[in-house]
Coordinates of C-alpha atoms in Angstrom, one line a residue:
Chain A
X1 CA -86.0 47.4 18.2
X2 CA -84.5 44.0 17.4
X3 CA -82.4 45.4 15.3
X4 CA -80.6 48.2 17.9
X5 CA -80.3 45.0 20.4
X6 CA -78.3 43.2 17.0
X7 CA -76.1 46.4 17.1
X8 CA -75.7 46.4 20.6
X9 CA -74.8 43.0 21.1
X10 CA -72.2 42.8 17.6
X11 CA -70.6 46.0 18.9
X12 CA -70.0 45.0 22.4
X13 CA -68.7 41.1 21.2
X14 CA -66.6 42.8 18.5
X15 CA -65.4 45.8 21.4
X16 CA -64.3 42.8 23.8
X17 CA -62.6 40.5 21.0
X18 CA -60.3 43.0 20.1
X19 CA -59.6 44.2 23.6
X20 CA -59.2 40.6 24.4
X21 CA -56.4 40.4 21.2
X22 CA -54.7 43.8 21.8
X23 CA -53.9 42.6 25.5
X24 CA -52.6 39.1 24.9
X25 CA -50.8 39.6 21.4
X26 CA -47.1 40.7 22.0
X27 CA -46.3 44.3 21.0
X28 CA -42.7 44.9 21.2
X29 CA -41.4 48.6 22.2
X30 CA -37.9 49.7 21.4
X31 CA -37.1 51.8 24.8
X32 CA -33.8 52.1 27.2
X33 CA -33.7 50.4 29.9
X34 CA -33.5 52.8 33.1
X35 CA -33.8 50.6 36.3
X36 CA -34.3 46.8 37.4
X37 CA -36.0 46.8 40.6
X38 CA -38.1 44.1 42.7
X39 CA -41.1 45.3 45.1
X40 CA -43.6 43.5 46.9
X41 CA -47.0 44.0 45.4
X42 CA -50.5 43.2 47.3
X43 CA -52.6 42.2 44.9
X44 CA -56.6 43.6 44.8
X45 CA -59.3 44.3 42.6
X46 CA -56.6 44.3 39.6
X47 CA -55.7 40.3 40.8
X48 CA -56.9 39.2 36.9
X49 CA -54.0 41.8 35.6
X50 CA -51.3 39.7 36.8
X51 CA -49.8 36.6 35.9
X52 CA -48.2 34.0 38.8
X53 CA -45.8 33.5 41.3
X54 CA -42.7 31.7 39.3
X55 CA -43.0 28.6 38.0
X56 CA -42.9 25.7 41.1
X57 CA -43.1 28.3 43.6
X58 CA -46.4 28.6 46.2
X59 CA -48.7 30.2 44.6
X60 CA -51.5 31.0 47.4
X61 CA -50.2 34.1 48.8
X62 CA -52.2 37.4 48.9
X63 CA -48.8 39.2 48.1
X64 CA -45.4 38.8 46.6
X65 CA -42.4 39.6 45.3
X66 CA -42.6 41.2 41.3
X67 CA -39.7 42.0 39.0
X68 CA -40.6 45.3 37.7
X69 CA -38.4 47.2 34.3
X70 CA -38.2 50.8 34.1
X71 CA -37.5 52.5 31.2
X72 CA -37.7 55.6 28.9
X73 CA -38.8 55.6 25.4
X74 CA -36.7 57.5 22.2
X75 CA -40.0 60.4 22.4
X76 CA -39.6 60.6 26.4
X77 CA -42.4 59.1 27.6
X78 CA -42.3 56.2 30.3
X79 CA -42.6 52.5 30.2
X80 CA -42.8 50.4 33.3
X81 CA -43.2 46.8 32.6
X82 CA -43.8 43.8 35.1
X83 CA -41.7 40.8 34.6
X84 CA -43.5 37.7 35.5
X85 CA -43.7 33.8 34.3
X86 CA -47.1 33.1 32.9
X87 CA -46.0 29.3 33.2
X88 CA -48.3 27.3 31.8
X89 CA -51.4 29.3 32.5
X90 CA -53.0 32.5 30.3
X91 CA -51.9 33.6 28.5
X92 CA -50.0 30.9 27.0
X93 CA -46.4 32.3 26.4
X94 CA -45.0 30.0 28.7
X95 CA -42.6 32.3 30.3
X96 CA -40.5 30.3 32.8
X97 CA -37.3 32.6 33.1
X98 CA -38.4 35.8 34.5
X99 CA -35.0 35.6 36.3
X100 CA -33.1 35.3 33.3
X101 CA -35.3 37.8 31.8
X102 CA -34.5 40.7 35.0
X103 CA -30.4 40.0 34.4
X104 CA -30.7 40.8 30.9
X105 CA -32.4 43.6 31.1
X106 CA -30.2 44.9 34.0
X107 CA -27.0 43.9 32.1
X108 CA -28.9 46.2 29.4
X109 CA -29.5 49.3 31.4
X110 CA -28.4 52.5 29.9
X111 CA -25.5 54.2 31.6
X112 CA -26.7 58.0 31.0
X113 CA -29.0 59.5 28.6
X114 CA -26.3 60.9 26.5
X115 CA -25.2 57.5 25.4
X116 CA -28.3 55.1 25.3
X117 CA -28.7 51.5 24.7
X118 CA -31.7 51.0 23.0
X119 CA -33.4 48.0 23.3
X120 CA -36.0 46.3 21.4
X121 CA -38.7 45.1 24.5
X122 CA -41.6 42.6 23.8
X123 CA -44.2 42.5 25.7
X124 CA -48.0 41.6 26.0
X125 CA -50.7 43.4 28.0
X126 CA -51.7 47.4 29.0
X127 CA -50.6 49.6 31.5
X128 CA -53.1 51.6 33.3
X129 CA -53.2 53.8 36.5
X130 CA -56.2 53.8 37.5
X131 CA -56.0 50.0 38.3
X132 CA -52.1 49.7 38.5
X133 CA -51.3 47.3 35.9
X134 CA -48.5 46.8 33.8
X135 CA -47.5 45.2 30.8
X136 CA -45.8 42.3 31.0
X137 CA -41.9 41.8 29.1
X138 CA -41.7 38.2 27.4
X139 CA -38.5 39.3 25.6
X140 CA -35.4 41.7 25.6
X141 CA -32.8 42.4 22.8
X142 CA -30.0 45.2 21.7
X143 CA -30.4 47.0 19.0
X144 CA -29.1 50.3 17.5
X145 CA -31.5 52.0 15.4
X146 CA -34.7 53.9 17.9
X147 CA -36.0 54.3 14.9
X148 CA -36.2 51.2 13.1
X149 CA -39.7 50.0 11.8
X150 CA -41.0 46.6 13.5
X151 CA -43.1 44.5 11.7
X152 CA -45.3 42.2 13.9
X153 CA -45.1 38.8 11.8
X154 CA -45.8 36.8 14.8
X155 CA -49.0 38.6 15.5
X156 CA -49.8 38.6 11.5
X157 CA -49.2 34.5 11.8
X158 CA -51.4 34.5 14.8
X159 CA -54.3 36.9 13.4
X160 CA -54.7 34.9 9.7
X161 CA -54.4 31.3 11.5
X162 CA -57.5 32.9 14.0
X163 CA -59.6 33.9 10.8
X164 CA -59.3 30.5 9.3
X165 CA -60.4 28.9 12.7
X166 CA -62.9 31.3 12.7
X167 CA -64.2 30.7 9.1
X168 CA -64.0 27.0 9.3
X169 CA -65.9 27.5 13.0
X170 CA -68.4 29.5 10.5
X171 CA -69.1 27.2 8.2
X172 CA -69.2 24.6 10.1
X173 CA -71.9 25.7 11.8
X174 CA -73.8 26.6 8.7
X175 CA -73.0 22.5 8.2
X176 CA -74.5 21.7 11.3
X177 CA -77.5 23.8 10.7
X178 CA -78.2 22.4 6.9
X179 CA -77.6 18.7 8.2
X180 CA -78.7 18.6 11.6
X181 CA -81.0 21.5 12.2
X182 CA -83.1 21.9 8.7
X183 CA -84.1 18.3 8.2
X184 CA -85.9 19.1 12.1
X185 CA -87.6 22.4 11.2
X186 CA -89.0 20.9 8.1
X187 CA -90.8 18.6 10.0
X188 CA -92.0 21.1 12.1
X189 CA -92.3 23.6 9.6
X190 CA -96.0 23.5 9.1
X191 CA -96.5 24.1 12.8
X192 CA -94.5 26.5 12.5
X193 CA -95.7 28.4 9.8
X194 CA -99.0 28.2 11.6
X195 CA -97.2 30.0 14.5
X196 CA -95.4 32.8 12.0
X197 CA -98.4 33.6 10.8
X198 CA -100.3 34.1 14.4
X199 CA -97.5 36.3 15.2
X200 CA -97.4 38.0 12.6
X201 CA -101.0 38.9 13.2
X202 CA -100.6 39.8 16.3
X203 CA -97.4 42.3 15.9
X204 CA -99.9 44.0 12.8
X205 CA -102.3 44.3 16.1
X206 CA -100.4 45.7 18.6
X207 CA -97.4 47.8 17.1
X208 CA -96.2 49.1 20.8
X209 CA -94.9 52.1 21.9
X210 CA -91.7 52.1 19.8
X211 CA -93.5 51.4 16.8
X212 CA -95.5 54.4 17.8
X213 CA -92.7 56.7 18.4
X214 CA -91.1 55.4 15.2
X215 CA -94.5 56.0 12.8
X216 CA -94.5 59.4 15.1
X217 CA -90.5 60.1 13.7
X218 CA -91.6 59.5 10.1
X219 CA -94.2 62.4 10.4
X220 CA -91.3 64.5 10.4
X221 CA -89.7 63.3 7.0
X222 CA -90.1 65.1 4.2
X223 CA -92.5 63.8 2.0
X224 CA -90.6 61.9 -0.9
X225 CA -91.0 63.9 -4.6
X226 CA -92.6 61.8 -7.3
Chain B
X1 CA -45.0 23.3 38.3
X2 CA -46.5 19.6 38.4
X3 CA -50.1 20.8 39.1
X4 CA -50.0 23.8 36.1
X5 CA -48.8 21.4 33.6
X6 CA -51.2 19.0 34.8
X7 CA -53.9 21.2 34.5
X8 CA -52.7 22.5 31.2
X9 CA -52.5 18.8 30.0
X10 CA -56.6 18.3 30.8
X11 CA -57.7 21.3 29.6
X12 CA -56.1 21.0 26.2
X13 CA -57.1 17.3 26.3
X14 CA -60.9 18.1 26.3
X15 CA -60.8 20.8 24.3
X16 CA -58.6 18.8 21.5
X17 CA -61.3 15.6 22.4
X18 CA -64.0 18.3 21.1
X19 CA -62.4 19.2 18.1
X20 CA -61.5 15.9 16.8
X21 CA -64.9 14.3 17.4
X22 CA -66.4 17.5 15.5
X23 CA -64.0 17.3 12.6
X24 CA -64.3 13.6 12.5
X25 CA -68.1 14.1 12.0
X26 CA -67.8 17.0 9.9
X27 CA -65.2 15.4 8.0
X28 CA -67.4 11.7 7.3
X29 CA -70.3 13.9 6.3
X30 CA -68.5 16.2 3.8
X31 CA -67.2 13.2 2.3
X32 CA -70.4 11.5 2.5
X33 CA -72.5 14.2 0.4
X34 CA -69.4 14.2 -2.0
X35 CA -69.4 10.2 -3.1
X36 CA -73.2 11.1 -3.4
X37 CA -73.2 13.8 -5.9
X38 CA -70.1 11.7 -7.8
X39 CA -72.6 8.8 -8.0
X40 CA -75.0 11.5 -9.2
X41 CA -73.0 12.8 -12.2
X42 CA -70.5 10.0 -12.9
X43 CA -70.9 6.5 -12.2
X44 CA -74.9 6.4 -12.2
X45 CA -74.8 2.3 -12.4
X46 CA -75.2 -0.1 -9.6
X47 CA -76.3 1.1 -5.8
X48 CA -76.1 4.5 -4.8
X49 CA -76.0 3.7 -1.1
X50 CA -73.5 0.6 -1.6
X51 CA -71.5 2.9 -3.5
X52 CA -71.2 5.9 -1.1
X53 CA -70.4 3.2 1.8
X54 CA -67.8 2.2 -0.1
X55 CA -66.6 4.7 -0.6
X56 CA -66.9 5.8 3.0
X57 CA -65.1 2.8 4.0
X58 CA -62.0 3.6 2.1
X59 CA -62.2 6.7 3.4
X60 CA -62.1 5.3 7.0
X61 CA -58.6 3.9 6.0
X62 CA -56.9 6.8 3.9
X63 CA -54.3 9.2 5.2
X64 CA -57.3 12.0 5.1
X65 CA -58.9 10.8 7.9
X66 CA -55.5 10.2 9.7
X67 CA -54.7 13.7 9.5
X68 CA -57.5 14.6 11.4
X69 CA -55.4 12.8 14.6
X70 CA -53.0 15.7 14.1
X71 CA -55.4 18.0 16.4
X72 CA -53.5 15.8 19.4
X73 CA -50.0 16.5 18.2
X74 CA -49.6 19.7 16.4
X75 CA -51.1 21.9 19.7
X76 CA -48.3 20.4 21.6
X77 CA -44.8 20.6 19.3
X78 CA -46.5 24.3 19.0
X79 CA -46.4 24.5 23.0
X80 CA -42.5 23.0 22.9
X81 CA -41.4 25.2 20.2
X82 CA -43.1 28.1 22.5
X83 CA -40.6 26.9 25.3
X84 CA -38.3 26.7 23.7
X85 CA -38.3 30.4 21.8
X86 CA -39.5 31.7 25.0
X87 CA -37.1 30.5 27.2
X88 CA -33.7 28.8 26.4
X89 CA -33.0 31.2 22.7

């Protein structure tokens, strides 16, 4: 039973790490650009999804102004992005020039679809329609190629300096355990032992209704051939 | 803008405060275990303990242990080159 809670609880802590990494590590998109546009947007139940109010502005209102970027991708499908400074909040891209950001995209917007001007769009965060969110654009340059290959180096820098934290978190741990925590539980460890073995006893006793059910699978094995 | 950087500023400061106390500790013990087991294989003359606070007390002084300071200022030339890319390039 233990175990199935173990699975459980690695799954879900693995499930949200990487959800937590795939929305704030930038993903860049090359699209073109279709429309600039600012609308008012009353924020809800999907407040967390957006960032701020620009940087130095009043940030208490319920509503507000927010840049939004249309465009198209090279396959067809549709990309609307949000334009807004994170400032110096989460996540930390410290995006102050959402302004600048809106007149370069608008001085990038294609004329028609026969003659595009791709662009290559970075950006951090999902969009999703049952909530109305929308990834936000950190970054905006011309390019030529639609089909050019990106590779993230940023987000390869980002993900090998997090494992090291990670495994020097790790073992530092295991330090803390070996110096801090062992020389504790050997003094204790007779009591303790004394306790294990109670337990023990008692589990042997009373093997509960899933130790039941499990016994109660295993009739159902085959019988192994000696 | 005054009261994000502001609160920017204290969060990082206690969450830099935690790391350098941990590493610091961290850091005195590793080194502590490692004079030990030298003692053990190498010098074996004179006081172990006198020997590993010695040793320890050099290592208080050394450049090693200064490094450790760098949790204050690498976290922020990492926020101004952020800016910086982010914003002005």
């Amino acid at each position: 039973m233990l175990r199935y809670l173990k699975y459980t609880f690695w799954t879900v802590f693995w499930v949200l790490v990487l959800s937590f990494l795939h929305y704030t590590l930038p993903q860049r998109d090359i699209v073109r650009i279709v429309d600039t546009e600012v609308r008012r947007v009353d924020f809800g139940e999907n407040s967390i999804f957006w960032a701020q109010a620009d940087t130095g502005q009043d940030n208490e209102g319920v509503n507000r102004d927010v840049r939004f970027i249309n465009a198209v991708k090279e396959n067809g499908r549709i990309r609307v992005y949000r334009n807004e400074d994170t400032g110096w909040g989460w996540p930390p891209y410290f995006k102050l020039d959402s302004s600048n950001l809106q007149t370069e995209a608008a001085d990038l917007v294609s004329e028609s679809r026969a003659n595009p001007q791709w662009v290559i769009l970075t950006h951090y965060g999902w969009r999703n329609e049952f909530l109305s969110i929308f990834p936000n654009a950190v970054g905006v340059r011309a390019t030529d190629d639609p089909n050019q290959r990106l590779i993230p180096w940023f987000n390869i820098l980002v993900l090998t300096i997090l494992a090291g934290l990670a495994l020097g978190f790790f073992r530092m741990t295991q330090w803390f355990r070996r110096e801090k925590i062992d020389p504790i539980l050997e003094d204790v460890g007779e009591t303790w032992d004394a306790v294990d073995a109670r337990a023990d006893d008692a589990r042997d006793n009373a093997r509960g209704v899933w130790g039941r059910f499990k016994a109660w699978l295993a009739t159902w094995r085959g019988k192994p051939r000696v | 803008m005054i009261l994000g950087l502001i609160r920017l500023n204290i969060a990082a400061l206690a969450l830099m405060l935690i790391v350098y106390f941990v590493l610091s500790i961290w850091s005195r013990s590793v080194r502590r275990k490692k004079l030990g087991e030298e003692w053990d294989e190498e010098v074996q003359t004179g006081d172990r303990a006198a020997y590993v606070e010695e040793g320890l007390e050099d290592y208080d002084q050394s450049l090693r242990r200064k490094l450790i300071l760098g949790v204050f200022v690498v976290p922020y030339l990492v926020i101004g080159l952020l800016v910086y890319v982010m914003n002005f390039q």
